[in-house]
Short mmCIF file of C-alpha atoms in Angstrom, two decimals:
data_model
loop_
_atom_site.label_atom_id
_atom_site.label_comp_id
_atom_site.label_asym_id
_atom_site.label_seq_id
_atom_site.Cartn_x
_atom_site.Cartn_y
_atom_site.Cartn_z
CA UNK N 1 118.18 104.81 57.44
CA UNK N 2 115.63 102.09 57.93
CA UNK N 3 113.97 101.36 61.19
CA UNK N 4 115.49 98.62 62.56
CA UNK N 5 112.54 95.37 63.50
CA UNK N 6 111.78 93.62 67.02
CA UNK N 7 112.01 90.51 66.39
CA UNK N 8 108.73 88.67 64.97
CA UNK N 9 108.16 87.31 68.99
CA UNK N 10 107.46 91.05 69.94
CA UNK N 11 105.15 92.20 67.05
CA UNK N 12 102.74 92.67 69.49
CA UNK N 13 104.87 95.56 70.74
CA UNK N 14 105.50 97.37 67.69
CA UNK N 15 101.43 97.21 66.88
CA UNK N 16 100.34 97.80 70.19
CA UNK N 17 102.67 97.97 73.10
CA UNK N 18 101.61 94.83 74.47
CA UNK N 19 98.13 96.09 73.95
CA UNK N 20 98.90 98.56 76.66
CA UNK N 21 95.56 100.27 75.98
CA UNK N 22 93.14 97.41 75.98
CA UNK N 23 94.68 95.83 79.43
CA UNK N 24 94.04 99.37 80.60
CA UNK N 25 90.36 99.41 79.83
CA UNK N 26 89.80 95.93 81.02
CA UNK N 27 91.53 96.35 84.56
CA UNK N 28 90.22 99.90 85.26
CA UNK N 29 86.92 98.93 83.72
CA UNK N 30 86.59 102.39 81.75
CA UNK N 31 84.95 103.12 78.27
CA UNK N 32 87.72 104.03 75.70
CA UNK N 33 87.67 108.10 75.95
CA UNK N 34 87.14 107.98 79.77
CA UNK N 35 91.12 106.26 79.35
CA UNK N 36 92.42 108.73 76.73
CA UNK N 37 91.29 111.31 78.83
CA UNK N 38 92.74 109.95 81.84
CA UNK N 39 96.01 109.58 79.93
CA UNK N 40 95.84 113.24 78.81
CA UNK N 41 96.11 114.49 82.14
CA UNK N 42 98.19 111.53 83.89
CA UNK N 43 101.57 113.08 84.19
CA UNK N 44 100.07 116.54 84.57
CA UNK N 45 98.06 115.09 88.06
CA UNK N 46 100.94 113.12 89.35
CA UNK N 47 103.25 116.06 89.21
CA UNK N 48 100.22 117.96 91.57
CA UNK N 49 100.30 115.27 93.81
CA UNK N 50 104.45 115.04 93.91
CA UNK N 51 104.26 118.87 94.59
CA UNK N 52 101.65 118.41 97.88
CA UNK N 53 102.08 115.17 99.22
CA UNK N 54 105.85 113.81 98.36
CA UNK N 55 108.56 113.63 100.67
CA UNK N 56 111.87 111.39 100.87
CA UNK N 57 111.11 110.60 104.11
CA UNK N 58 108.02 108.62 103.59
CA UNK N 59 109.15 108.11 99.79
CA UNK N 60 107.91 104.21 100.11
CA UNK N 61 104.37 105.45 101.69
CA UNK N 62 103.98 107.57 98.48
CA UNK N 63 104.66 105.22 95.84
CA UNK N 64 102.65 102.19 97.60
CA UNK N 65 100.10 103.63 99.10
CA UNK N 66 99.12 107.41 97.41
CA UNK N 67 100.00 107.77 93.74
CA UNK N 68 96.85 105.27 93.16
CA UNK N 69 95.37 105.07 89.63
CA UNK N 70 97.15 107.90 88.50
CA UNK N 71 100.36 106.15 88.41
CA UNK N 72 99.13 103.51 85.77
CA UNK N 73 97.88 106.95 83.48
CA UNK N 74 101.25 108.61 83.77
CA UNK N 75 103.35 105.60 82.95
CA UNK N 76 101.11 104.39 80.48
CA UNK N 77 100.86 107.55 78.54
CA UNK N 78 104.58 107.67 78.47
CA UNK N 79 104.96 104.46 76.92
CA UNK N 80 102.79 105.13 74.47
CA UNK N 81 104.03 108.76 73.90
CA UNK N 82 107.44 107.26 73.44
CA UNK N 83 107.09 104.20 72.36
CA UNK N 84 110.37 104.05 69.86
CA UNK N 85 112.50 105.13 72.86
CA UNK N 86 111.10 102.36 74.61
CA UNK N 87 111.73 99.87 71.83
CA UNK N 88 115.42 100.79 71.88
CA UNK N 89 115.09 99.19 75.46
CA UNK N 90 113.69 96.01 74.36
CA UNK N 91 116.64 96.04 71.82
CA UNK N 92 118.61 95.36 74.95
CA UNK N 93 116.82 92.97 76.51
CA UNK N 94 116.46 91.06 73.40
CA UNK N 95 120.50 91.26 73.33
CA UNK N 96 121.74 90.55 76.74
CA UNK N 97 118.28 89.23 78.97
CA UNK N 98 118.82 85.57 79.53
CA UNK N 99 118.11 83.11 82.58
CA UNK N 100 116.20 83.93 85.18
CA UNK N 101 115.51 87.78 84.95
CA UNK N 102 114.69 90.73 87.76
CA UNK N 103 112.85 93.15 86.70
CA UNK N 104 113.01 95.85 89.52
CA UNK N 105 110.42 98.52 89.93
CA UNK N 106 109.02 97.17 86.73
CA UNK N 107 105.62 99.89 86.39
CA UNK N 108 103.41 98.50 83.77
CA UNK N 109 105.09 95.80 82.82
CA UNK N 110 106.15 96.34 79.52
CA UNK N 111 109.77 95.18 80.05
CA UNK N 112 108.79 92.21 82.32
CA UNK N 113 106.73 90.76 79.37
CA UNK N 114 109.52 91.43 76.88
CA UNK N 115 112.00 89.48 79.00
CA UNK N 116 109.56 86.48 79.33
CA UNK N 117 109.17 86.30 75.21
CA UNK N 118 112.50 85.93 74.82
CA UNK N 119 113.22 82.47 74.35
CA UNK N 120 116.69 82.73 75.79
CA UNK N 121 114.92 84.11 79.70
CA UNK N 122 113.82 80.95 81.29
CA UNK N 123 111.68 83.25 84.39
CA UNK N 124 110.98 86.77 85.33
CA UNK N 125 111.05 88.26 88.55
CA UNK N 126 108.44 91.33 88.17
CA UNK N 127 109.22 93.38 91.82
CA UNK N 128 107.33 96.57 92.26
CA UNK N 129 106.31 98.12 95.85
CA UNK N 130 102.82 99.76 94.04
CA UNK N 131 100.05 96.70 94.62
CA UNK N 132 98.09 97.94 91.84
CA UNK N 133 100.80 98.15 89.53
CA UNK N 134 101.32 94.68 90.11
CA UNK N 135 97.76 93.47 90.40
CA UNK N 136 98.11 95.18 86.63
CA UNK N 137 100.69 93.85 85.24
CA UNK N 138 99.19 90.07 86.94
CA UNK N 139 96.43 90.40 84.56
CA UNK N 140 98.38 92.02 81.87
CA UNK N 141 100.16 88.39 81.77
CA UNK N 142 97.64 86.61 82.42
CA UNK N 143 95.91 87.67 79.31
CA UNK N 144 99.26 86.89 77.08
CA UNK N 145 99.58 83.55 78.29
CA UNK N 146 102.59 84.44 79.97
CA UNK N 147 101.65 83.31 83.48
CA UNK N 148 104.20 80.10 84.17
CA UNK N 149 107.09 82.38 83.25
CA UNK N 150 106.67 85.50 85.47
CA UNK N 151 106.83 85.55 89.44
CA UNK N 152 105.61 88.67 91.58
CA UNK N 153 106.75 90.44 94.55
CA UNK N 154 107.03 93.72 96.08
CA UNK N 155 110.35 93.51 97.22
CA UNK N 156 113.85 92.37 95.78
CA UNK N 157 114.09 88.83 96.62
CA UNK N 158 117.00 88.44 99.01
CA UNK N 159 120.09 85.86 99.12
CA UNK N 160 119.17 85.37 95.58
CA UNK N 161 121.33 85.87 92.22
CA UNK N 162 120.27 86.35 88.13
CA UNK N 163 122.00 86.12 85.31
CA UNK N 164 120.00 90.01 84.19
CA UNK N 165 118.75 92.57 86.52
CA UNK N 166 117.40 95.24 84.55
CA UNK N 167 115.62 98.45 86.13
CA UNK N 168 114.46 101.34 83.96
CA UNK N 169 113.35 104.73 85.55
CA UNK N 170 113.51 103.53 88.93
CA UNK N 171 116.92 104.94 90.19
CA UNK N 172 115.97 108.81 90.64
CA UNK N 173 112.97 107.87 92.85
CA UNK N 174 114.75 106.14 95.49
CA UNK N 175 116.01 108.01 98.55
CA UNK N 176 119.26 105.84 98.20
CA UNK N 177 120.09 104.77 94.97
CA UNK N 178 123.85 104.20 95.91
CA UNK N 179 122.62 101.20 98.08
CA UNK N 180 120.38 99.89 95.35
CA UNK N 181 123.66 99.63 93.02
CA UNK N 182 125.48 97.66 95.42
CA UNK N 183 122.65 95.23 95.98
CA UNK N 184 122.28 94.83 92.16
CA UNK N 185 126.03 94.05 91.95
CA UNK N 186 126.04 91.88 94.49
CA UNK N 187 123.20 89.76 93.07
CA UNK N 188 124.26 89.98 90.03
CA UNK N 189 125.79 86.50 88.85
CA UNK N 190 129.56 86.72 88.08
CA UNK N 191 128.84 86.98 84.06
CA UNK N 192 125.70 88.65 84.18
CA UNK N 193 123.99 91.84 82.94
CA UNK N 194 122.47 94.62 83.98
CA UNK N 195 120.61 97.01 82.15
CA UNK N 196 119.73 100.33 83.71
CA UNK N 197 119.03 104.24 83.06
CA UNK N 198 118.37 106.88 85.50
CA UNK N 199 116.93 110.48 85.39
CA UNK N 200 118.90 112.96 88.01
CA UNK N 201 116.89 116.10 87.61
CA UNK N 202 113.56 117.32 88.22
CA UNK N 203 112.35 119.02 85.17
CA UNK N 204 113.21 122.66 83.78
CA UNK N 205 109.79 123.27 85.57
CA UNK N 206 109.77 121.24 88.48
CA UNK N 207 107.69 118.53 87.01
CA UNK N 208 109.54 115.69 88.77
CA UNK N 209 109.68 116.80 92.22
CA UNK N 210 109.74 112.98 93.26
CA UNK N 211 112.89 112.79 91.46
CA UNK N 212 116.54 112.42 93.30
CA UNK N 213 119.19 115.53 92.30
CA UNK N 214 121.46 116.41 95.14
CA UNK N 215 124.57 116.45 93.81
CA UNK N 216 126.77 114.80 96.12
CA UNK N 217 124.35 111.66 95.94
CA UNK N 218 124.67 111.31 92.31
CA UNK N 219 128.42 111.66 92.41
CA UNK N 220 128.77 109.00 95.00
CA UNK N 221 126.26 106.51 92.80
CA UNK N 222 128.52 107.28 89.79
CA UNK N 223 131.38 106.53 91.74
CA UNK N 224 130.10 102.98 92.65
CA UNK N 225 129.13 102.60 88.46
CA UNK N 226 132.76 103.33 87.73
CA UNK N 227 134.22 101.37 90.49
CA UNK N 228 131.55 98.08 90.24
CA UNK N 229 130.92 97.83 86.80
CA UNK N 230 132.21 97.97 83.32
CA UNK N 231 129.97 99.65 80.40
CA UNK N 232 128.99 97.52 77.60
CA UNK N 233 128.95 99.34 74.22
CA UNK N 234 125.44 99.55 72.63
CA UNK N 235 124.32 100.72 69.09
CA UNK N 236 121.25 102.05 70.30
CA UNK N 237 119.53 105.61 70.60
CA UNK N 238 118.71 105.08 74.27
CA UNK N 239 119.49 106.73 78.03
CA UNK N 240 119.48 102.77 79.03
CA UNK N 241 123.26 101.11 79.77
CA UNK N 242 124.46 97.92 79.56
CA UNK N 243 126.80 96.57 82.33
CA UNK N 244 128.76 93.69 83.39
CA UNK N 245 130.46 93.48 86.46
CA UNK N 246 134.54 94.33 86.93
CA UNK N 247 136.27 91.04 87.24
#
């Protein structure tokens, strides 16, 4: 079967992801293998630090203030390491993303500048606690032009509704997840989208140990997904979902 295409508006993606690599360089001012070896050992050193300085109690403290550089290594060697995983996630954005877009816990960026090229997503709300992850993905957009279309913050915007919410990898780091649901449906216009995916579990060798799994929390926040929202079929080979809300 062929490989299906992005659309010509995100070639950039397909060649480089967003030139990932190059915004990398430029913000962290580092010669090319300096990066690549930083990105070799990214998830590796973030799991360390999980394992001796992580706890749900001060979760926020740990993302904001402590995971540091290290964070922008990790994420950005994922997306480059699975980079046709993450296109199936533009897929749907390019399907269902339109008006005015939040884009919460959005790391590096990558799905906050795939939103604003999409013709149909008039703005982008990129929210991410980590300052340097969004003093990042600031001059990520700045150098593709993309500044008029994308807002920052480090907090959901409140009394406010979009038409798309989408939130990718975000879920299994946050002591209450449950509560994040109901605070996407509820600012979620009546016909609007959300896109989401979640990872429960942390690892077969305890390389997530920042990541959510007790049981009866994850029961309760599929509860709420059954209860608030109704699943929109997908064609793609993706973990991401597609929902609207129950009317």
């Amino acid at each position: 079967m062929d490989r299906l295409l992005l659309p010509s508006f995100l070639s950039d993606y397909s060649q480089t992801s967003f030139n990932l690599k190059q915004h990398l360089q430029e913000f962290l001012h580092l010669d090319s293998e300096t990066l690549e070896q930083n990105l070799a050992t990214g998830k590796e050193k973030l799991a360390e630090l999980g394992h001796k300085d992580f706890d749900w109690e001060a979760a926020t403290t740990f993302y904001r203030d402590k995971v540091g550089e290290i964070y922008l290594f990790e994420l950005g060697a994922w997306h480059l390491e699975s980079s046709e995983n993450i296109e199936n996630t533009l897929f749907l954005i390019v399907d269902h993303a339109k008006g005015r877009v939040l884009d919460f816990g959005g790391g590096i960026g990558t799905h906050t500048i795939c939103a604003a090229l999409c013709p149909q997503v008039e703005q982008v709300i990129y929210c991410d606690i980590n300052p340097l992850n969004r003093d990042f993905v600031r001059h990520r957009v700045e150098q593709l032009g993309l500044s008029q279309k994308i807002v920052f913050c480090s907090e959901m915007p409140k009394e406010e509704s979009f038409e798309t919410i989408i939130s990718f990898d975000v879920l299994e780091h946050l002591p209450d997840p449950c509560q994040q649901l109901l605070l996407f449906h509820q600012a979620l216009k009546p016909t609007g989208k959300t896109i989401l995916n979640w990872h429960f579990f942390k690892g077969f060798n305890q390389e997530y140990p920042f990541h959510l799994d007790d049981p009866q929390v994850i029961e309760a926040f599929f509860k709420i997904v059954q209860s608030k929202f109704l699943e929109i079929f997908h064609p793609y080979y993706s973990t991401a979902r597609c929902y609207r809300k129950w009317v």
